[in-house]
Coordinates of C-alpha atoms in Angstrom, one line a residue:
M1 CA 55.4 175.2 -74.9
P2 CA 58.1 172.7 -76.2
T3 CA 60.2 173.6 -79.4
R4 CA 62.3 171.1 -81.5
Q5 CA 64.8 172.1 -84.2
L6 CA 63.2 171.8 -88.0
G7 CA 65.4 170.0 -89.8
N8 CA 69.0 170.9 -90.1
S9 CA 67.2 174.8 -90.4
D10 CA 68.3 177.0 -87.4
L11 CA 64.8 177.2 -86.3
Q12 CA 63.4 176.6 -82.7
I13 CA 59.7 175.6 -83.7
T14 CA 56.7 174.7 -81.3
R15 CA 55.2 171.3 -81.8
V16 CA 52.0 172.8 -82.5
G17 CA 52.0 175.6 -85.2
F18 CA 49.1 177.1 -87.0
G19 CA 47.7 176.1 -90.2
A20 CA 46.2 178.6 -92.3
W21 CA 44.4 176.3 -95.2
G22 CA 41.5 177.5 -93.1
I23 CA 41.3 180.7 -92.7
S24 CA 41.4 181.2 -96.8
G25 CA 37.6 181.5 -97.1
E26 CA 35.6 180.7 -100.0
G27 CA 35.2 180.9 -103.9
W28 CA 37.7 178.6 -105.0
A29 CA 38.2 174.8 -105.5
F30 CA 39.6 173.7 -101.9
S31 CA 38.0 176.1 -100.0
W32 CA 36.8 175.4 -96.5
G33 CA 33.3 177.7 -97.0
P34 CA 32.8 181.6 -96.1
Q35 CA 35.1 182.2 -92.9
D36 CA 35.0 185.3 -91.0
D37 CA 38.7 187.5 -91.3
N38 CA 38.5 189.4 -87.9
E39 CA 38.1 185.4 -86.5
S40 CA 40.6 184.8 -88.2
V41 CA 42.9 187.1 -86.9
A42 CA 41.8 186.5 -83.6
A43 CA 42.5 182.7 -84.0
I44 CA 45.8 183.7 -84.9
H45 CA 46.4 185.7 -82.5
R46 CA 45.0 183.5 -79.4
A47 CA 48.1 180.4 -80.4
L48 CA 50.6 182.9 -80.7
E49 CA 49.3 183.9 -77.2
M50 CA 49.2 180.1 -76.3
G51 CA 52.9 180.0 -77.1
V52 CA 52.7 178.8 -81.0
N53 CA 56.0 180.6 -83.0
W54 CA 55.1 179.5 -86.4
I55 CA 52.2 179.8 -89.2
D56 CA 52.0 177.3 -92.0
T57 CA 50.1 178.9 -95.0
A58 CA 50.1 178.7 -99.4
A59 CA 49.9 180.9 -102.1
V60 CA 47.1 178.9 -103.1
Y61 CA 44.7 178.8 -100.1
G62 CA 42.2 181.0 -100.8
L63 CA 43.9 181.9 -103.7
G64 CA 46.6 184.4 -102.2
H65 CA 43.7 185.4 -99.2
S66 CA 45.4 183.5 -96.3
E67 CA 48.7 185.7 -96.8
E68 CA 46.4 187.8 -96.7
V69 CA 44.6 187.8 -93.6
V70 CA 48.3 186.0 -91.8
A71 CA 49.7 189.6 -92.9
R72 CA 47.3 191.1 -90.6
A73 CA 47.3 188.7 -88.0
L74 CA 51.0 189.4 -87.7
S75 CA 50.5 193.4 -88.6
E76 CA 48.1 194.1 -85.3
W77 CA 50.2 191.2 -83.0
R78 CA 52.3 192.9 -80.7
G79 CA 54.7 189.9 -79.3
P80 CA 57.0 188.2 -81.0
R81 CA 57.3 187.6 -84.3
P82 CA 56.3 183.9 -85.0
Y83 CA 57.9 182.2 -87.9
V84 CA 56.2 182.6 -91.8
F85 CA 56.0 179.3 -93.7
T86 CA 54.7 179.5 -97.0
K87 CA 54.6 177.0 -100.4
C88 CA 55.1 177.2 -104.2
A89 CA 54.1 175.8 -107.0
R90 CA 50.5 175.6 -106.8
V91 CA 49.5 178.1 -109.3
W92 CA 45.5 179.6 -110.6
N93 CA 44.4 180.7 -114.0
E94 CA 41.9 183.5 -114.0
R95 CA 39.0 180.6 -114.1
R96 CA 40.2 179.7 -110.5
E97 CA 41.9 176.2 -111.8
V98 CA 44.8 175.0 -109.6
S99 CA 47.7 173.1 -111.3
T100 CA 51.4 172.2 -110.3
V101 CA 54.0 174.8 -112.0
L102 CA 57.4 173.7 -111.1
K103 CA 59.0 176.3 -113.7
A104 CA 62.3 178.8 -112.0
D105 CA 60.5 181.8 -113.8
S106 CA 56.9 181.1 -112.3
I107 CA 58.5 180.2 -108.5
L108 CA 60.5 183.5 -108.7
R109 CA 57.2 185.5 -109.7
E110 CA 55.3 183.5 -106.9
C111 CA 57.6 184.2 -104.1
E112 CA 57.6 188.0 -104.9
A113 CA 53.7 187.7 -104.7
S114 CA 53.6 186.1 -101.6
L115 CA 56.3 188.0 -99.8
R116 CA 53.8 191.0 -101.0
R117 CA 51.1 189.6 -99.3
L118 CA 52.3 188.3 -96.2
R119 CA 54.7 192.1 -96.1
A120 CA 57.3 191.0 -95.5
D121 CA 61.4 190.9 -96.6
A122 CA 61.7 187.5 -96.2
I123 CA 59.9 183.6 -96.0
D124 CA 61.1 181.5 -92.7
L125 CA 60.6 178.4 -95.1
Y126 CA 59.5 178.8 -98.5
Q127 CA 58.4 174.7 -99.7
I128 CA 57.5 173.3 -103.1
H129 CA 53.7 172.7 -102.6
W130 CA 53.3 168.8 -104.1
P131 CA 56.3 168.8 -105.9
A132 CA 56.4 166.1 -108.7
Q133 CA 57.0 162.2 -107.5
E134 CA 57.1 160.1 -110.5
N135 CA 59.5 161.5 -112.0
P136 CA 61.2 163.6 -109.2
A137 CA 63.7 165.5 -111.9
D138 CA 61.1 167.6 -113.0
N139 CA 61.7 169.5 -109.3
E140 CA 65.2 170.4 -110.4
E141 CA 64.2 173.8 -111.4
A142 CA 61.7 174.2 -108.9
W143 CA 64.6 173.8 -106.1
T144 CA 67.1 175.9 -108.7
A145 CA 65.3 178.7 -108.3
L146 CA 64.8 178.0 -104.7
Q147 CA 68.7 178.8 -104.1
K148 CA 68.6 181.6 -106.1
L149 CA 65.8 183.8 -103.7
K150 CA 67.7 181.7 -100.9
S151 CA 70.6 183.8 -102.8
Q152 CA 69.2 186.2 -102.7
G153 CA 67.7 186.5 -99.3
K154 CA 64.7 186.1 -99.9
I155 CA 63.7 183.2 -98.3
R156 CA 65.6 182.0 -95.2
F157 CA 65.4 177.7 -96.0
A158 CA 63.8 175.6 -98.7
G159 CA 61.9 171.9 -98.2
V160 CA 59.3 170.3 -99.5
S161 CA 55.6 169.8 -98.6
N162 CA 52.9 166.7 -99.0
W163 CA 55.6 164.4 -100.5
G164 CA 54.9 160.7 -100.9

């Protein structure tokens, strides 16, 4: 499968990746409905068999469930490990209501939670999910947190998702 360089990184990614929003399950505001986790794992494996080398997920997808399914699929996968991209800054409360939080302490906690759910030591690409657009200065604290995570080796690269 053809690859291309991702931005200014050293990542060579396939032109097609596996988007894991659809495997997030039910019970949250942006659900695609009930999903069978075994079928989701099989779908990830099939994508990897076809040559896909990256998976995109987010902490908010299924309120963490998508990351857990990705981790399970990768733990059962015997081929080359794909790159894993996930996102931060979309958090939920006990009522499962989702909001954007760009504060550094939140992003640092979110990263630790994603690493646990993904059963990973580092995230290949960690993205701010829906950054502030009306007042982009609100993103500065989030970027500072991402730089800290990168210096700690918890993320390899940082980016944004859904800008514009």
